[in-house]
Short mmCIF file of C-alpha atoms in Angstrom, two decimals:
data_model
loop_
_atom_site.label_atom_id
_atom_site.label_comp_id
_atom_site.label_asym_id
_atom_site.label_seq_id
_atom_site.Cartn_x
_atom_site.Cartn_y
_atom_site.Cartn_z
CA UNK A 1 13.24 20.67 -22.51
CA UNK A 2 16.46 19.88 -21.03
CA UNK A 3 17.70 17.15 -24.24
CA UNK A 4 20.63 16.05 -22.38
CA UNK A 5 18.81 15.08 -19.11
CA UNK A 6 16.49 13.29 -20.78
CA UNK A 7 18.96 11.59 -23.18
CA UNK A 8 20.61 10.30 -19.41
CA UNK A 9 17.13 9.15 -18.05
CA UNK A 10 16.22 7.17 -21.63
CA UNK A 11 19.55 5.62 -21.81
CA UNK A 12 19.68 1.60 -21.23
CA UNK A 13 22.06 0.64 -18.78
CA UNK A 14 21.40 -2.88 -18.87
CA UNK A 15 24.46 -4.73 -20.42
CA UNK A 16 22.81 -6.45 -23.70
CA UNK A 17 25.92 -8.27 -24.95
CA UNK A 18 28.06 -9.97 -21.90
CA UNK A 19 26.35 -13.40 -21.30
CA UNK A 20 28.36 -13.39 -17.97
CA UNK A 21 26.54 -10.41 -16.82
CA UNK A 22 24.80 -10.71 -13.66
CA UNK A 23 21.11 -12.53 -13.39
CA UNK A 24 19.77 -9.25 -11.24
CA UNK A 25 20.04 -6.43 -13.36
CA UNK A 26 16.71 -4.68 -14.28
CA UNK A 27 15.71 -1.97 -16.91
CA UNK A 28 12.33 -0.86 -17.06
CA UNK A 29 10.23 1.61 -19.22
CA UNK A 30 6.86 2.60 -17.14
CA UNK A 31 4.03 4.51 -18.97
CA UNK A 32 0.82 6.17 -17.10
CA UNK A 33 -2.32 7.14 -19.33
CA UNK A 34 -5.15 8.78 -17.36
CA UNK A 35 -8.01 10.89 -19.41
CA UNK A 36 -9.33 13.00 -16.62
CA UNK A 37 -12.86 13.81 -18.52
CA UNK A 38 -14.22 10.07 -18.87
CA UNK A 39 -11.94 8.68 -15.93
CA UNK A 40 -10.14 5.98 -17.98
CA UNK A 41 -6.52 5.07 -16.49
CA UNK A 42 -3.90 2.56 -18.20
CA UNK A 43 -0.50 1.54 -16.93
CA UNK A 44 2.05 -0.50 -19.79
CA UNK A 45 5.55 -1.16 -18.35
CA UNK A 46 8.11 -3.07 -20.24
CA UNK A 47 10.85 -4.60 -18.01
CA UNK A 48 14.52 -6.06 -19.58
CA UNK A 49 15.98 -8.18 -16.77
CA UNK A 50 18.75 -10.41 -16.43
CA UNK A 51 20.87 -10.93 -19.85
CA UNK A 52 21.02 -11.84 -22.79
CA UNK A 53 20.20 -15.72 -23.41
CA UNK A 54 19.42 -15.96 -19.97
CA UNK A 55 17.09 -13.07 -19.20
CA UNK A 56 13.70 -11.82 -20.46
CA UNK A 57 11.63 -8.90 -21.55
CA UNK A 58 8.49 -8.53 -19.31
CA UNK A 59 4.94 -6.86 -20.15
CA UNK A 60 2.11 -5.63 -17.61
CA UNK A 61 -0.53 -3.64 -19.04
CA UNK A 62 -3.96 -2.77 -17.12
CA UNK A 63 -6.25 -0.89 -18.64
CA UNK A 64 -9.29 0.37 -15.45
CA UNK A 65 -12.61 1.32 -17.87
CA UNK A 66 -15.92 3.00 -16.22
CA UNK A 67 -18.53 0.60 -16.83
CA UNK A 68 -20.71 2.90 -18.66
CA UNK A 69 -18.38 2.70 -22.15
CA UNK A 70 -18.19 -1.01 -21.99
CA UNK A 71 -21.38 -3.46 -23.44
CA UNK A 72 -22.72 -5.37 -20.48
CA UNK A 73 -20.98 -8.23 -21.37
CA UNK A 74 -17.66 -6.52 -20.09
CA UNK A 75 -18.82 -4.92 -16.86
CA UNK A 76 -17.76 -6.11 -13.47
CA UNK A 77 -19.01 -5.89 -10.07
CA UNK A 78 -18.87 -2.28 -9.63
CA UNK A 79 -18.44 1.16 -11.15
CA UNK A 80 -15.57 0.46 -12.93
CA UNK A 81 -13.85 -3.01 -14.62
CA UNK A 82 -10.11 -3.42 -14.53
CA UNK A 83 -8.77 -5.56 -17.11
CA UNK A 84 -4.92 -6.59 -17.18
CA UNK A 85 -2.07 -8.90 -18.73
CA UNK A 86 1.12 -9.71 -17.95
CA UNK A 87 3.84 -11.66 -19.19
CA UNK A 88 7.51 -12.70 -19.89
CA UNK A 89 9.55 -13.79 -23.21
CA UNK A 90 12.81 -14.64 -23.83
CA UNK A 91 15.42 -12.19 -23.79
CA UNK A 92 17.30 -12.78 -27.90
CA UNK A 93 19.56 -10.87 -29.72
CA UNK A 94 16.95 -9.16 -32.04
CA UNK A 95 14.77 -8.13 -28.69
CA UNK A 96 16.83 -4.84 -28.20
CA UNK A 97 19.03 -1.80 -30.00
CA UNK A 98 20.38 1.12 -28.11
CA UNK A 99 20.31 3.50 -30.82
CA UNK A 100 17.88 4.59 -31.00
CA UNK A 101 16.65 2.49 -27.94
CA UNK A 102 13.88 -0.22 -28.87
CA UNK A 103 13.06 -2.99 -27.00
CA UNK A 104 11.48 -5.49 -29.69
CA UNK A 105 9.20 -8.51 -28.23
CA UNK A 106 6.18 -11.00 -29.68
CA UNK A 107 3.04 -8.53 -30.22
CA UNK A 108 5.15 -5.61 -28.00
CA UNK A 109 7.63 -2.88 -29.05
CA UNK A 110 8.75 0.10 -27.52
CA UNK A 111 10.96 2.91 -29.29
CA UNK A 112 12.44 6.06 -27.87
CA UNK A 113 14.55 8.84 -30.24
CA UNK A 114 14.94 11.57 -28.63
CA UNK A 115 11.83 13.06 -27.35
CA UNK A 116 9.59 10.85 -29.34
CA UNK A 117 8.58 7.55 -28.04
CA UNK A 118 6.19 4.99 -29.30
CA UNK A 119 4.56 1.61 -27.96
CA UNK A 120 2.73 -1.17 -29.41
CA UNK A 121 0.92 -4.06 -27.18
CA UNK A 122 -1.40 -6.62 -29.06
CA UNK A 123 -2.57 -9.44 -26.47
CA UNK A 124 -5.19 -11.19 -28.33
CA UNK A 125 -6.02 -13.65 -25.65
CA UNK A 126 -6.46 -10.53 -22.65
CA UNK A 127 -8.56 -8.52 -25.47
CA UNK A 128 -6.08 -6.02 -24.54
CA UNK A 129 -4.44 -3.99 -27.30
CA UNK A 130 -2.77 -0.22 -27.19
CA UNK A 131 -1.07 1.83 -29.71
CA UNK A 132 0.31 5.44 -29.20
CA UNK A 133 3.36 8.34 -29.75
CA UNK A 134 4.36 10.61 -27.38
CA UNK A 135 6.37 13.52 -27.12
CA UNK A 136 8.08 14.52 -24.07
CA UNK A 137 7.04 17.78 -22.94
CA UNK A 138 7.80 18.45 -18.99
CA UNK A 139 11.00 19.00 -17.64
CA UNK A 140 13.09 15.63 -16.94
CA UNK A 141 14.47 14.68 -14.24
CA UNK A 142 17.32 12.24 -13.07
CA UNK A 143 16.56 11.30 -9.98
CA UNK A 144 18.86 8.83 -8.20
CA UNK A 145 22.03 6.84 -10.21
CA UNK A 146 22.72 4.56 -7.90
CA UNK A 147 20.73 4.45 -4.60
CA UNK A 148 21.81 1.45 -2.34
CA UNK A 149 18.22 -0.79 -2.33
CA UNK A 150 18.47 -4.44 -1.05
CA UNK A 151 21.30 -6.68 -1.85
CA UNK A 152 22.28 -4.02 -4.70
CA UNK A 153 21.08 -0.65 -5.81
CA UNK A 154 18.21 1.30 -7.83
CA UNK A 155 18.08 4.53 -10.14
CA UNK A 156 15.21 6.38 -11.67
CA UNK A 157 14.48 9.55 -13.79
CA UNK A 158 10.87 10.67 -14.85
CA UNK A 159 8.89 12.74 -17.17
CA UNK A 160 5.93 13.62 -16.02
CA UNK A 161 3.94 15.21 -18.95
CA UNK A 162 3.86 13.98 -22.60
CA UNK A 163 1.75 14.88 -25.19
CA UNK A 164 -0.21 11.80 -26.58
CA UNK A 165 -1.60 9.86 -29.23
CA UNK A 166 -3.07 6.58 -30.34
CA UNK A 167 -5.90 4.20 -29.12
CA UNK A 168 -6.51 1.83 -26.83
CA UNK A 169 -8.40 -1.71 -27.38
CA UNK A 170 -10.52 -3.45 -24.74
CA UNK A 171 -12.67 -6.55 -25.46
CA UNK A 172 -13.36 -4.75 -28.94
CA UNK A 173 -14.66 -1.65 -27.99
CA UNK A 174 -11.69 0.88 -28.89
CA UNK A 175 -10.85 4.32 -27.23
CA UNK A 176 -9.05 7.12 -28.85
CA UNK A 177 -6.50 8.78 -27.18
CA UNK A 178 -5.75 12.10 -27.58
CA UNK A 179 -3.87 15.39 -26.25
CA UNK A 180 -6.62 15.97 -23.58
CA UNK A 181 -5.11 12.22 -21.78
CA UNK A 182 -2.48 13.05 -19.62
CA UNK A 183 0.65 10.83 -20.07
CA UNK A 184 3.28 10.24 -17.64
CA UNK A 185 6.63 8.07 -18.01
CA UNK A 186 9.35 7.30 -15.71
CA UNK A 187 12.52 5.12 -15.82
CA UNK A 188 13.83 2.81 -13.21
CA UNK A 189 17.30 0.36 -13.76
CA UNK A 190 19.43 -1.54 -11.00
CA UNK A 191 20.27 -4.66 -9.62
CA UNK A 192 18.53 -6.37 -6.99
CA UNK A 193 16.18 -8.90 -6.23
CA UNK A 194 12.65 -9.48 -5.60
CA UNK A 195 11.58 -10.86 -2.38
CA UNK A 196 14.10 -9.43 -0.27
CA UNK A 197 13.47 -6.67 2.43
CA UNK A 198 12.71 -3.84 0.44
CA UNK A 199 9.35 -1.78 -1.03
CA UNK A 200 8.55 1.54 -1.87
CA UNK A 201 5.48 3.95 -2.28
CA UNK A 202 4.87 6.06 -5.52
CA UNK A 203 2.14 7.81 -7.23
CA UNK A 204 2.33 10.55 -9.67
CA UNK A 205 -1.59 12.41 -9.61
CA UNK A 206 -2.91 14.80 -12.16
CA UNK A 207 -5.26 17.44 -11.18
CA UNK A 208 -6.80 20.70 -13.14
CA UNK A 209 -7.66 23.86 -11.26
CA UNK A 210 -10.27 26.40 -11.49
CA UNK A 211 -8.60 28.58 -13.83
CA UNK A 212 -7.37 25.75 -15.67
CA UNK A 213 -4.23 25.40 -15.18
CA UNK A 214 -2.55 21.65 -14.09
CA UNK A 215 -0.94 20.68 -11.05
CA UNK A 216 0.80 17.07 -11.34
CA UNK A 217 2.45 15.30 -8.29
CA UNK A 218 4.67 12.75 -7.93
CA UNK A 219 5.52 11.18 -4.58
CA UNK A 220 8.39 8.73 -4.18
CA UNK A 221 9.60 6.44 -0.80
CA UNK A 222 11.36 3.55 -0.68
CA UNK A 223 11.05 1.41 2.71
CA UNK A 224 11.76 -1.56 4.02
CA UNK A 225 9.62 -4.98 3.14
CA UNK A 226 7.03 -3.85 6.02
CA UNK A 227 7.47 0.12 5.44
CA UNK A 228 8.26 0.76 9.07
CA UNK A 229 11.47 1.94 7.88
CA UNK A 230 12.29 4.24 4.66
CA UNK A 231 15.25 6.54 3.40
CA UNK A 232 14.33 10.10 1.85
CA UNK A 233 10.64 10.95 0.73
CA UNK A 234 10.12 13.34 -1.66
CA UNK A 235 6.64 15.01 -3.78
CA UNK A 236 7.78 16.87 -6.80
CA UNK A 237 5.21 19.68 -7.73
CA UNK A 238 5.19 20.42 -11.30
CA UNK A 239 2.48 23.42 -12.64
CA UNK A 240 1.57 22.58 -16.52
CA UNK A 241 5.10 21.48 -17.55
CA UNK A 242 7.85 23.34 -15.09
CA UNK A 243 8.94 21.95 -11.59
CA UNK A 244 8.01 24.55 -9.10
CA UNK A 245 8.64 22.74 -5.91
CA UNK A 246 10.02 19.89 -3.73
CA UNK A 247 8.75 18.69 -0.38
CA UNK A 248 11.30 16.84 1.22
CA UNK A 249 11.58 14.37 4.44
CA UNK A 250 9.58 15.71 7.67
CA UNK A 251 8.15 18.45 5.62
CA UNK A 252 5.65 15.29 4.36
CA UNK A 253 3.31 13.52 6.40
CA UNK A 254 1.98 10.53 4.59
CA UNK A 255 -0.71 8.27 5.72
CA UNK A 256 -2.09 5.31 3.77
CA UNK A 257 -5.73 3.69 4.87
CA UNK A 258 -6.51 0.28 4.56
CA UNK A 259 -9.36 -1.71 4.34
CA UNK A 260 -10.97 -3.28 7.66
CA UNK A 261 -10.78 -6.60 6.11
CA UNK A 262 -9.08 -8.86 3.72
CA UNK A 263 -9.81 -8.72 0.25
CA UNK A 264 -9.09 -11.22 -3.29
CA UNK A 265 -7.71 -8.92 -5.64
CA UNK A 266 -7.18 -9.40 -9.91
CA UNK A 267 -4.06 -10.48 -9.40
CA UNK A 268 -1.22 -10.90 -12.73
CA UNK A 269 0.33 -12.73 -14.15
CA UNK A 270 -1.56 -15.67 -14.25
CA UNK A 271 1.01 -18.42 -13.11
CA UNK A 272 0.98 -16.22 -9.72
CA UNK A 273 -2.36 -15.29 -9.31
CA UNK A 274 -2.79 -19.15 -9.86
CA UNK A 275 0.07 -19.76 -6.97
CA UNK A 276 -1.63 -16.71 -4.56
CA UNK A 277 -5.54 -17.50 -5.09
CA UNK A 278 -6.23 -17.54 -1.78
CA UNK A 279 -4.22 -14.85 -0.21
CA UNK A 280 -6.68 -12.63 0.71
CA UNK A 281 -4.72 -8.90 1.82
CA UNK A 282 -6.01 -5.73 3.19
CA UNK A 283 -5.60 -3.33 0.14
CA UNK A 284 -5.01 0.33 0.00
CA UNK A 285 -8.68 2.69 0.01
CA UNK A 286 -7.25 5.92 0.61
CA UNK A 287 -4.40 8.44 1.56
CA UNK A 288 -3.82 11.94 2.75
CA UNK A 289 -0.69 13.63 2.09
CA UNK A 290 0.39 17.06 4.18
CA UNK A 291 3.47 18.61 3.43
CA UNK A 292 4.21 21.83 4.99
CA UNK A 293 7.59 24.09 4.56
CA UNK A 294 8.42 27.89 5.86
CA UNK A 295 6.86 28.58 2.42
CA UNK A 296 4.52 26.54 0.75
CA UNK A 297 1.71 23.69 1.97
CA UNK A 298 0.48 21.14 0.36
CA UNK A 299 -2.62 18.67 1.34
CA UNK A 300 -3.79 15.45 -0.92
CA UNK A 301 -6.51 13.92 -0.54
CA UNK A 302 -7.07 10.04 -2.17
CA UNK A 303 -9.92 7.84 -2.76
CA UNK A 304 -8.97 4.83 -4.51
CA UNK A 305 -11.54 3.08 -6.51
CA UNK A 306 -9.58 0.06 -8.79
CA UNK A 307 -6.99 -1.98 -7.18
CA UNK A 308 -4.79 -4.94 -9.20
CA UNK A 309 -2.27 -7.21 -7.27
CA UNK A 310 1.35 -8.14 -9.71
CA UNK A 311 3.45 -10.44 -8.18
CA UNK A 312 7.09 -10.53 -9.06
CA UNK A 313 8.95 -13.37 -8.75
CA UNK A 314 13.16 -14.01 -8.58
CA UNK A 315 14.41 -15.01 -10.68
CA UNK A 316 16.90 -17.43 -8.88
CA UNK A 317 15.07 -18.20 -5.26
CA UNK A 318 11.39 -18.95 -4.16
CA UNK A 319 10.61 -15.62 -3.42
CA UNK A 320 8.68 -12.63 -4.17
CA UNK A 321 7.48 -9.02 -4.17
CA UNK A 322 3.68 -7.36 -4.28
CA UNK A 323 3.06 -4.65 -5.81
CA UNK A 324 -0.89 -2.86 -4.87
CA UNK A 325 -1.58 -1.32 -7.69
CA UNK A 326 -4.35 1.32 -7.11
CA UNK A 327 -5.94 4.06 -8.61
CA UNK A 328 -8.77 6.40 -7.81
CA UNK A 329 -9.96 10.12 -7.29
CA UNK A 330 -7.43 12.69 -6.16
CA UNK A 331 -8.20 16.37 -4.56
CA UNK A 332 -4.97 18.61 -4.12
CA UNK A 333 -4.79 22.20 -2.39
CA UNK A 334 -1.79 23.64 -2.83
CA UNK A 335 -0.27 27.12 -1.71
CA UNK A 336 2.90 28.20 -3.72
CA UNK A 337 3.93 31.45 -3.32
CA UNK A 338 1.05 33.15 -1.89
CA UNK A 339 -1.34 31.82 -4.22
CA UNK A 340 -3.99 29.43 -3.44
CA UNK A 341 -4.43 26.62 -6.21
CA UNK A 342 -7.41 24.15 -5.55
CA UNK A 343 -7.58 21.26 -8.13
CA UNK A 344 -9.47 17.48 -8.80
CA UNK A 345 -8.31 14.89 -11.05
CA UNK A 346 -6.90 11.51 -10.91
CA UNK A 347 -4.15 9.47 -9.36
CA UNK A 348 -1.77 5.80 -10.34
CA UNK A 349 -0.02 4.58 -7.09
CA UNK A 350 1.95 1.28 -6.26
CA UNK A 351 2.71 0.71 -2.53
CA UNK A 352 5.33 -2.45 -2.75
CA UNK A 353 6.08 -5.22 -0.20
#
């Protein structure tokens, strides 16, 4: 564990004092929960935007259940039920400390010291509730500072492996969570806004191999609004906790399928999904990743299974972003070194516009 790399990808840069700073900044704290045996997935970000007086600490939380641990009453129309909430409060002066960070909201709190983290969400009216520690255990990384994106810039650092605690809440029926769930957490900051011509693709999939050992991915692009046009693409290939590759640029072929027709998606928060009821969109059903070097290969292979729509608003113009958020079934074959690693598990993507 590299505690000074990680101390730079925890640390807030969002001023929290000047109530001149500027309306665009963003801060955001993104958590991935996935228990490969039962196929449960959860996603809890917590965003700090704007400033202080004027700004506003932002929840999404989806938790995607398979039907068969849920009473009938909770099932949906197929294998699995997605439930979600999102929302915004003011931005006050009790709602955040640096040190150590916490981020302190109605029903939401989020504390990091160190390696340790803990988060708190209790949504009565969703049904939704989580509680759980962490402890960083994969190597950090510090990705980008400040990347030109839009009319300003982004940053991000990640840490793809923690080991995890807690329980999760839906409708009543409660799920422990334990150090078999896989828990991943990355860090994005920056100033820009929503709505202009910008988007990105992620995922970060978690697979186990025959022998046992783990594989997890994580794929990053940022693009244009319509993704015919992107900067650097990257996968970073971590085995249990260590990075042990990069596939970079035109080593990576990446190739998102659609479906044939339009669909209405769960769509958060609700003032939006209100707004965009009857935007019906083509939403993602699958991907294949090849990535290929002098070296090492790599092929990923997606089905997606849950899909949620959030829409993000500006906060100063009538505009907005959409972010697909999928997840589903992942298959990864991956030659590193001369040895052949075959592996099946489970994958969180967003693909932004």
């Amino acid at each position: 564990m590299d505690e000074r790399t990680l101390a730079s990808v925890e640390q807030l840069r969002i001023p929290t004092t000047d109530q001149s700073a500027p309306l665009d900044w963003k801060d955001w704290y993104h958590f991935i929960l996935m228990e490969p045996k039962s196929g449960l997935r959860v996603l809890v970000n917590l965003t700090l935007s704007g400033r202080l007086t004027g700004g506003e600490l932002q929840l999404s939380f989806i938790a995607t259940i398979p039907r068969e641990f849920l009473p009938a009453e909770l099932h949906q129309d197929n294998n699995l039920a997605t439930f979600g909430t999102a929302y915004p409060q003011r931005w006050v002066a009790e709602t955040v400390s640096r040190e150590p960070l916490r981020l302190q909201g109605q029903n939401v709190s989020l504390e990091i010291d160190g390696r340790q983290s803990q988060v708190t969400v209790q949504d009565e009216g969703s049904g939704l509730a989580i509680a759980f520690t962490a402890s960083a255990e994969a190597t950090p990384l510090l990705v980008t500072e400040e990347s030109p994106f839009g009319s300003g810039f982004i940053g991000w650092g990640l840490v793809p492996g923690l080991q995890v605690a807690g329980e999760l809440s839906v409708g009543g029926v409660n799920f422990p969570i334990h150090r078999d769930w896989f828990c991943y957490h990355d860090r994005n900051f920056g100033r820009f806004r929503w709505g202009e011509d910008i988007g990105w693709e992620w995922f970060v999939a978690f697979a186990t191999c025959n022998d046992g050992q783990t594989l997890t991915l994580v794929l990053d692009r940022r693009t244009n609004r319509d993704h015919s046009e992107w900067g650097l693409s990257y996968i970073f290939v971590y085995l249990g906790n260590r990075l042990r590759k990069i596939f970079l640029g035109t080593t990576l072929a990446i190739d998102w399928e659609w479906s044939r027709t339009g669909v209405l998606p769960m769509r958060l928060p609700g003032i939006m999904a209100s707004v965009f009821a009857h935007r019906s969109v083509p939403m993602p059903e699958s991907l294949r990743v090849e990535a290929a070097d002098e070296r090492d290969s790599l092929s990923v292979a997606v089905n997606f299974d849950s899909a949620m729509e959030l829409v993000v608003p500006d906060n100063r113009a009538r505009q907005y972003s959409f972010i697909e958020e999928v997840s589903g079934n992942v298959e990864v074959k991956l030659l590193l070194d001369g040895e052949i690693l075959h592996g099946r598990g489970l994958i969180y993507a967003e693909y932004v516009v």
